[in-house]
Amino acid sequence: MSDRAIAIIPARGGSKGLPRKNVLPLCGKPLIAWTIEAALKAESVEGVYVSTDDAEIAAVSERYGAEVVWRPEDIAGDLASSEDALLHALESLEGEGKALSETLVFLQCTSPLTASVDIDGTVAALREQDADSAVAVIDHHYFLWKPGGEGGVVGVNHDHAGRRLLRQEREPEYLETGAVYVMSVAGFREHKRRFFGTTAAYVMPAERRLEIDEAVDFRVAEVLMRERRQRDRLALLPDPIDAVVFDFDGVFTDNRVVLSEEGLESAVCSRGDGMGIDRLRATGVPLLVLSKEPVPIVMKRCEKLKLECLHGIDDKLPALRRWLGDRGLDVSRTVYMGNDVNDYECLLAAGCGVVVADAHKDVVPVADLVLEKNGGHGAVRELCDLIVDRGGLNLRGSS
């Protein structure tokens, strides 16, 4: 039996408050996909399962890497509890001959900001404190009230009639996030509830606590998710950056070529990329275009953009290393941007390998960063802006 946990995500099809909530798009992905991806990245988790009664949710879950446990109708209605779904999933997996871990992670797909470290942290809290169950929480320092007295309200976690304590004087209090629950499988099966015995707490950052219940929650989540993704992307860039090197076809262009009757080639480029290059050049970081194509269009475009260019290069990595070595620059602090298999070695060697959104499938897995724009449609501008807007960087060569 593995000491890694299994994760189960209950996700039924019915949702009266916000129909089809679990598969509605959030930052380009179905809502449930964010929780699945966080679970798959968690080091403490070895299997991710979605319990559902819905064909669309099942298809989405499988597409993003989870296995599906089909939930019967009698525990798929409004009154069915998450515990019912978890118990059924455990029985189903055991019936299929799967070896169950001693630890169960229960995740809510309505908490899309949950990170893999929150899952690992809650599992760690359970094990380090030798607890029976664990929950992800955030620090809570607000004053709570409830109805009481003669039509008025009374304090819940404070004496409203006495001196109001300063925050640092109060006993620590926590708010349950609803995102992550961890429990021993044996104890859960016995008690049939998520909390039993000794309960440990993992305190997660408050900015990752968000439950999707209403349409407005999606709008809030979009903003928070974009901010987090931007921070994650910036963290992938070397610091400092010695150089930025670009492939040409499929990066500055959309990988298509227009051929005239005379056999002359032309391509369409984005003017926005030129503005991005201007901004990046102003930082003083060395820039290079390294292209396999020997055609004049590459040189003409690079002349226009005032970019140094090496073209007609079949074996790119040795040429990249020579160019960097001649200038005393380090490949581990270089950003390389490509799109196809001839960029593979450079993407691997660079401190940050970057590919366009429509890059060839064989190079996407080796990239550190996959952009949101396609080649020839603003991808170069996206990378330039990302580097420049990071701000406060010790860019080599900058003033």
PDB file of N, CA and C in Angstrom, residues 302-369:
ATOM      1  N   CYS A 302      14.648  41.444 -39.772  1.00  0.00           N
ATOM      2  CA  CYS A 302      15.542  41.730 -38.661  1.00  0.00           C
ATOM      3  C   CYS A 302      16.209  43.095 -38.813  1.00  0.00           C
ATOM      4  N   GLU A 303      16.543  43.455 -40.045  1.00  0.00           N
ATOM      5  CA  GLU A 303      17.083  44.798 -40.288  1.00  0.00           C
ATOM      6  C   GLU A 303      16.058  45.852 -39.892  1.00  0.00           C
ATOM      7  N   LYS A 304      14.809  45.616 -40.255  1.00  0.00           N
ATOM      8  CA  LYS A 304      13.740  46.549 -39.918  1.00  0.00           C
ATOM      9  C   LYS A 304      13.614  46.721 -38.408  1.00  0.00           C
ATOM     10  N   LEU A 305      13.748  45.593 -37.692  1.00  0.00           N
ATOM     11  CA  LEU A 305      13.588  45.618 -36.239  1.00  0.00           C
ATOM     12  C   LEU A 305      14.894  45.912 -35.507  1.00  0.00           C
ATOM     13  N   LYS A 306      15.993  46.100 -36.262  1.00  0.00           N
ATOM     14  CA  LYS A 306      17.315  46.364 -35.685  1.00  0.00           C
ATOM     15  C   LYS A 306      17.753  45.221 -34.763  1.00  0.00           C
ATOM     16  N   LEU A 307      17.535  43.989 -35.265  1.00  0.00           N
ATOM     17  CA  LEU A 307      17.895  42.806 -34.508  1.00  0.00           C
ATOM     18  C   LEU A 307      19.091  42.114 -35.139  1.00  0.00           C
ATOM     19  N   GLU A 308      20.060  41.708 -34.327  1.00  0.00           N
ATOM     20  CA  GLU A 308      21.136  40.878 -34.830  1.00  0.00           C
ATOM     21  C   GLU A 308      20.548  39.537 -35.251  1.00  0.00           C
ATOM     22  N   CYS A 309      21.054  38.990 -36.361  1.00  0.00           N
ATOM     23  CA  CYS A 309      20.451  37.782 -36.910  1.00  0.00           C
ATOM     24  C   CYS A 309      21.511  36.811 -37.419  1.00  0.00           C
ATOM     25  N   LEU A 310      21.327  35.552 -37.054  1.00  0.00           N
ATOM     26  CA  LEU A 310      22.085  34.450 -37.641  1.00  0.00           C
ATOM     27  C   LEU A 310      21.063  33.557 -38.331  1.00  0.00           C
ATOM     28  N   HIS A 311      21.159  33.461 -39.683  1.00  0.00           N
ATOM     29  CA  HIS A 311      20.163  32.647 -40.383  1.00  0.00           C
ATOM     30  C   HIS A 311      20.843  31.594 -41.234  1.00  0.00           C
ATOM     31  N   GLY A 312      20.040  30.621 -41.670  1.00  0.00           N
ATOM     32  CA  GLY A 312      20.589  29.483 -42.394  1.00  0.00           C
ATOM     33  C   GLY A 312      21.356  28.546 -41.472  1.00  0.00           C
ATOM     34  N   ILE A 313      20.969  28.506 -40.185  1.00  0.00           N
ATOM     35  CA  ILE A 313      21.672  27.695 -39.179  1.00  0.00           C
ATOM     36  C   ILE A 313      20.931  26.370 -38.997  1.00  0.00           C
ATOM     37  N   ASP A 314      21.544  25.276 -39.395  1.00  0.00           N
ATOM     38  CA  ASP A 314      20.909  23.970 -39.257  1.00  0.00           C
ATOM     39  C   ASP A 314      21.024  23.416 -37.839  1.00  0.00           C
ATOM     40  N   ASP A 315      22.182  23.608 -37.238  1.00  0.00           N
ATOM     41  CA  ASP A 315      22.413  23.092 -35.881  1.00  0.00           C
ATOM     42  C   ASP A 315      22.468  24.285 -34.936  1.00  0.00           C
ATOM     43  N   LYS A 316      21.349  24.572 -34.295  1.00  0.00           N
ATOM     44  CA  LYS A 316      21.204  25.846 -33.590  1.00  0.00           C
ATOM     45  C   LYS A 316      21.972  25.921 -32.273  1.00  0.00           C
ATOM     46  N   LEU A 317      22.000  24.852 -31.499  1.00  0.00           N
ATOM     47  CA  LEU A 317      22.580  24.944 -30.164  1.00  0.00           C
ATOM     48  C   LEU A 317      24.061  25.328 -30.184  1.00  0.00           C
ATOM     49  N   PRO A 318      24.904  24.702 -31.022  1.00  0.00           N
ATOM     50  CA  PRO A 318      26.312  25.151 -31.065  1.00  0.00           C
ATOM     51  C   PRO A 318      26.439  26.621 -31.453  1.00  0.00           C
ATOM     52  N   ALA A 319      25.601  27.065 -32.399  1.00  0.00           N
ATOM     53  CA  ALA A 319      25.654  28.473 -32.807  1.00  0.00           C
ATOM     54  C   ALA A 319      25.233  29.378 -31.660  1.00  0.00           C
ATOM     55  N   LEU A 320      24.217  28.957 -30.911  1.00  0.00           N
ATOM     56  CA  LEU A 320      23.771  29.736 -29.757  1.00  0.00           C
ATOM     57  C   LEU A 320      24.876  29.827 -28.708  1.00  0.00           C
ATOM     58  N   ARG A 321      25.511  28.700 -28.421  1.00  0.00           N
ATOM     59  CA  ARG A 321      26.576  28.697 -27.408  1.00  0.00           C
ATOM     60  C   ARG A 321      27.757  29.576 -27.835  1.00  0.00           C
ATOM     61  N   ARG A 322      28.117  29.527 -29.139  1.00  0.00           N
ATOM     62  CA  ARG A 322      29.226  30.369 -29.621  1.00  0.00           C
ATOM     63  C   ARG A 322      28.880  31.843 -29.474  1.00  0.00           C
ATOM     64  N   TRP A 323      27.672  32.212 -29.877  1.00  0.00           N
ATOM     65  CA  TRP A 323      27.258  33.619 -29.810  1.00  0.00           C
ATOM     66  C   TRP A 323      27.267  34.108 -28.369  1.00  0.00           C
ATOM     67  N   LEU A 324      26.770  33.295 -27.461  1.00  0.00           N
ATOM     68  CA  LEU A 324      26.752  33.679 -26.045  1.00  0.00           C
ATOM     69  C   LEU A 324      28.180  33.732 -25.495  1.00  0.00           C
ATOM     70  N   GLY A 325      28.991  32.713 -25.832  1.00  0.00           N
ATOM     71  CA  GLY A 325      30.362  32.663 -25.322  1.00  0.00           C
ATOM     72  C   GLY A 325      31.191  33.843 -25.768  1.00  0.00           C
ATOM     73  N   ASP A 326      31.024  34.283 -27.019  1.00  0.00           N
ATOM     74  CA  ASP A 326      31.775  35.430 -27.534  1.00  0.00           C
ATOM     75  C   ASP A 326      31.464  36.700 -26.756  1.00  0.00           C
ATOM     76  N   ARG A 327      30.315  36.730 -26.109  1.00  0.00           N
ATOM     77  CA  ARG A 327      29.884  37.935 -25.386  1.00  0.00           C
ATOM     78  C   ARG A 327      29.940  37.754 -23.865  1.00  0.00           C
ATOM     79  N   GLY A 328      30.437  36.592 -23.438  1.00  0.00           N
ATOM     80  CA  GLY A 328      30.540  36.345 -22.000  1.00  0.00           C
ATOM     81  C   GLY A 328      29.192  36.177 -21.335  1.00  0.00           C
ATOM     82  N   LEU A 329      28.227  35.647 -22.091  1.00  0.00           N
ATOM     83  CA  LEU A 329      26.871  35.472 -21.566  1.00  0.00           C
ATOM     84  C   LEU A 329      26.626  34.004 -21.223  1.00  0.00           C
ATOM     85  N   ASP A 330      25.716  33.785 -20.300  1.00  0.00           N
ATOM     86  CA  ASP A 330      25.465  32.443 -19.762  1.00  0.00           C
ATOM     87  C   ASP A 330      24.161  31.886 -20.325  1.00  0.00           C
ATOM     88  N   VAL A 331      24.221  30.655 -20.885  1.00  0.00           N
ATOM     89  CA  VAL A 331      23.022  30.053 -21.454  1.00  0.00           C
ATOM     90  C   VAL A 331      21.967  29.801 -20.383  1.00  0.00           C
ATOM     91  N   SER A 332      22.394  29.579 -19.138  1.00  0.00           N
ATOM     92  CA  SER A 332      21.435  29.326 -18.062  1.00  0.00           C
ATOM     93  C   SER A 332      20.679  30.582 -17.663  1.00  0.00           C
ATOM     94  N   ARG A 333      21.149  31.748 -18.124  1.00  0.00           N
ATOM     95  CA  ARG A 333      20.436  33.005 -17.864  1.00  0.00           C
ATOM     96  C   ARG A 333      19.895  33.590 -19.168  1.00  0.00           C
ATOM     97  N   THR A 334      19.688  32.695 -20.145  1.00  0.00           N
ATOM     98  CA  THR A 334      19.178  33.118 -21.455  1.00  0.00           C
ATOM     99  C   THR A 334      17.745  32.651 -21.633  1.00  0.00           C
ATOM    100  N   VAL A 335      16.933  33.506 -22.237  1.00  0.00           N
ATOM    101  CA  VAL A 335      15.566  33.151 -22.611  1.00  0.00           C
ATOM    102  C   VAL A 335      15.581  32.806 -24.091  1.00  0.00           C
ATOM    103  N   TYR A 336      15.109  31.617 -24.439  1.00  0.00           N
ATOM    104  CA  TYR A 336      15.055  31.194 -25.841  1.00  0.00           C
ATOM    105  C   TYR A 336      13.606  30.947 -26.216  1.00  0.00           C
ATOM    106  N   MET A 337      13.179  31.524 -27.339  1.00  0.00           N
ATOM    107  CA  MET A 337      11.799  31.409 -27.790  1.00  0.00           C
ATOM    108  C   MET A 337      11.745  30.696 -29.130  1.00  0.00           C
ATOM    109  N   GLY A 338      11.009  29.586 -29.198  1.00  0.00           N
ATOM    110  CA  GLY A 338      10.893  28.822 -30.429  1.00  0.00           C
ATOM    111  C   GLY A 338       9.494  28.270 -30.630  1.00  0.00           C
ATOM    112  N   ASN A 339       9.378  27.362 -31.611  1.00  0.00           N
ATOM    113  CA  ASN A 339       8.057  26.807 -31.902  1.00  0.00           C
ATOM    114  C   ASN A 339       8.074  25.394 -32.457  1.00  0.00           C
ATOM    115  N   ASP A 340       9.267  24.876 -32.854  1.00  0.00           N
ATOM    116  CA  ASP A 340       9.249  23.598 -33.558  1.00  0.00           C
ATOM    117  C   ASP A 340      10.424  22.723 -33.125  1.00  0.00           C
ATOM    118  N   VAL A 341      10.499  21.524 -33.720  1.00  0.00           N
ATOM    119  CA  VAL A 341      11.463  20.519 -33.256  1.00  0.00           C
ATOM    120  C   VAL A 341      12.916  20.957 -33.435  1.00  0.00           C
ATOM    121  N   ASN A 342      13.200  21.849 -34.384  1.00  0.00           N
ATOM    122  CA  ASN A 342      14.584  22.299 -34.541  1.00  0.00           C
ATOM    123  C   ASN A 342      14.999  23.271 -33.433  1.00  0.00           C
ATOM    124  N   ASP A 343      14.053  23.625 -32.567  1.00  0.00           N
ATOM    125  CA  ASP A 343      14.361  24.459 -31.404  1.00  0.00           C
ATOM    126  C   ASP A 343      14.529  23.627 -30.134  1.00  0.00           C
ATOM    127  N   TYR A 344      14.324  22.334 -30.246  1.00  0.00           N
ATOM    128  CA  TYR A 344      14.251  21.448 -29.075  1.00  0.00           C
ATOM    129  C   TYR A 344      15.466  21.591 -28.162  1.00  0.00           C
ATOM    130  N   GLU A 345      16.669  21.446 -28.711  1.00  0.00           N
ATOM    131  CA  GLU A 345      17.881  21.477 -27.890  1.00  0.00           C
ATOM    132  C   GLU A 345      18.103  22.836 -27.241  1.00  0.00           C
ATOM    133  N   CYS A 346      17.810  23.895 -27.976  1.00  0.00           N
ATOM    134  CA  CYS A 346      17.975  25.245 -27.416  1.00  0.00           C
ATOM    135  C   CYS A 346      16.982  25.495 -26.285  1.00  0.00           C
ATOM    136  N   LEU A 347      15.764  25.007 -26.457  1.00  0.00           N
ATOM    137  CA  LEU A 347      14.757  25.162 -25.411  1.00  0.00           C
ATOM    138  C   LEU A 347      15.185  24.444 -24.137  1.00  0.00           C
ATOM    139  N   LEU A 348      15.787  23.274 -24.297  1.00  0.00           N
ATOM    140  CA  LEU A 348      16.258  22.517 -23.140  1.00  0.00           C
ATOM    141  C   LEU A 348      17.446  23.192 -22.464  1.00  0.00           C
ATOM    142  N   ALA A 349      18.367  23.736 -23.261  1.00  0.00           N
ATOM    143  CA  ALA A 349      19.601  24.299 -22.715  1.00  0.00           C
ATOM    144  C   ALA A 349      19.389  25.650 -22.052  1.00  0.00           C
ATOM    145  N   ALA A 350      18.436  26.412 -22.540  1.00  0.00           N
ATOM    146  CA  ALA A 350      18.234  27.777 -22.048  1.00  0.00           C
ATOM    147  C   ALA A 350      17.726  27.788 -20.612  1.00  0.00           C
ATOM    148  N   GLY A 351      18.028  28.879 -19.919  1.00  0.00           N
ATOM    149  CA  GLY A 351      17.512  29.047 -18.565  1.00  0.00           C
ATOM    150  C   GLY A 351      16.010  29.083 -18.530  1.00  0.00           C
ATOM    151  N   CYS A 352      15.396  29.600 -19.606  1.00  0.00           N
ATOM    152  CA  CYS A 352      13.937  29.597 -19.733  1.00  0.00           C
ATOM    153  C   CYS A 352      13.592  29.359 -21.193  1.00  0.00           C
ATOM    154  N   GLY A 353      13.066  28.190 -21.496  1.00  0.00           N
ATOM    155  CA  GLY A 353      12.616  27.882 -22.843  1.00  0.00           C
ATOM    156  C   GLY A 353      11.168  28.285 -23.008  1.00  0.00           C
ATOM    157  N   VAL A 354      10.892  29.075 -24.032  1.00  0.00           N
ATOM    158  CA  VAL A 354       9.553  29.638 -24.247  1.00  0.00           C
ATOM    159  C   VAL A 354       9.043  29.193 -25.610  1.00  0.00           C
ATOM    160  N   VAL A 355       7.782  28.763 -25.682  1.00  0.00           N
ATOM    161  CA  VAL A 355       7.183  28.422 -26.973  1.00  0.00           C
ATOM    162  C   VAL A 355       5.875  29.178 -27.150  1.00  0.00           C
ATOM    163  N   VAL A 356       5.516  29.378 -28.419  1.00  0.00           N
ATOM    164  CA  VAL A 356       4.260  30.049 -28.739  1.00  0.00           C
ATOM    165  C   VAL A 356       3.100  29.103 -28.461  1.00  0.00           C
ATOM    166  N   ALA A 357       1.890  29.659 -28.419  1.00  0.00           N
ATOM    167  CA  ALA A 357       0.720  28.860 -28.069  1.00  0.00           C
ATOM    168  C   ALA A 357       0.470  27.732 -29.056  1.00  0.00           C
ATOM    169  N   ASP A 358       0.779  27.958 -30.336  1.00  0.00           N
ATOM    170  CA  ASP A 358       0.536  26.934 -31.358  1.00  0.00           C
ATOM    171  C   ASP A 358       1.810  26.185 -31.732  1.00  0.00           C
ATOM    172  N   ALA A 359       2.727  26.039 -30.783  1.00  0.00           N
ATOM    173  CA  ALA A 359       3.981  25.326 -31.042  1.00  0.00           C
ATOM    174  C   ALA A 359       3.700  23.847 -31.337  1.00  0.00           C
ATOM    175  N   HIS A 360       4.655  23.220 -31.999  1.00  0.00           N
ATOM    176  CA  HIS A 360       4.531  21.795 -32.300  1.00  0.00           C
ATOM    177  C   HIS A 360       4.449  20.994 -30.995  1.00  0.00           C
ATOM    178  N   LYS A 361       3.613  19.983 -30.992  1.00  0.00           N
ATOM    179  CA  LYS A 361       3.351  19.213 -29.773  1.00  0.00           C
ATOM    180  C   LYS A 361       4.603  18.585 -29.171  1.00  0.00           C
ATOM    181  N   ASP A 362       5.610  18.326 -29.970  1.00  0.00           N
ATOM    182  CA  ASP A 362       6.814  17.673 -29.453  1.00  0.00           C
ATOM    183  C   ASP A 362       7.707  18.600 -28.632  1.00  0.00           C
ATOM    184  N   VAL A 363       7.550  19.905 -28.786  1.00  0.00           N
ATOM    185  CA  VAL A 363       8.409  20.819 -28.015  1.00  0.00           C
ATOM    186  C   VAL A 363       7.686  21.436 -26.826  1.00  0.00           C
ATOM    187  N   VAL A 364       6.366  21.340 -26.801  1.00  0.00           N
ATOM    188  CA  VAL A 364       5.626  21.917 -25.671  1.00  0.00           C
ATOM    189  C   VAL A 364       6.063  21.305 -24.336  1.00  0.00           C
ATOM    190  N   PRO A 365       6.261  19.976 -24.241  1.00  0.00           N
ATOM    191  CA  PRO A 365       6.646  19.403 -22.944  1.00  0.00           C
ATOM    192  C   PRO A 365       7.994  19.872 -22.405  1.00  0.00           C
ATOM    193  N   VAL A 366       8.908  20.310 -23.266  1.00  0.00           N
ATOM    194  CA  VAL A 366      10.227  20.733 -22.781  1.00  0.00           C
ATOM    195  C   VAL A 366      10.284  22.235 -22.505  1.00  0.00           C
ATOM    196  N   ALA A 367       9.213  22.944 -22.811  1.00  0.00           N
ATOM    197  CA  ALA A 367       9.186  24.394 -22.591  1.00  0.00           C
ATOM    198  C   ALA A 367       8.921  24.701 -21.119  1.00  0.00           C
ATOM    199  N   ASP A 368       9.587  25.727 -20.612  1.00  0.00           N
ATOM    200  CA  ASP A 368       9.296  26.218 -19.260  1.00  0.00           C
ATOM    201  C   ASP A 368       8.046  27.079 -19.269  1.00  0.00           C
ATOM    202  N   LEU A 369       7.834  27.769 -20.377  1.00  0.00           N
ATOM    203  CA  LEU A 369       6.726  28.710 -20.459  1.00  0.00           C
ATOM    204  C   LEU A 369       6.046  28.588 -21.808  1.00  0.00           C
TER     205      LEU A 369
END
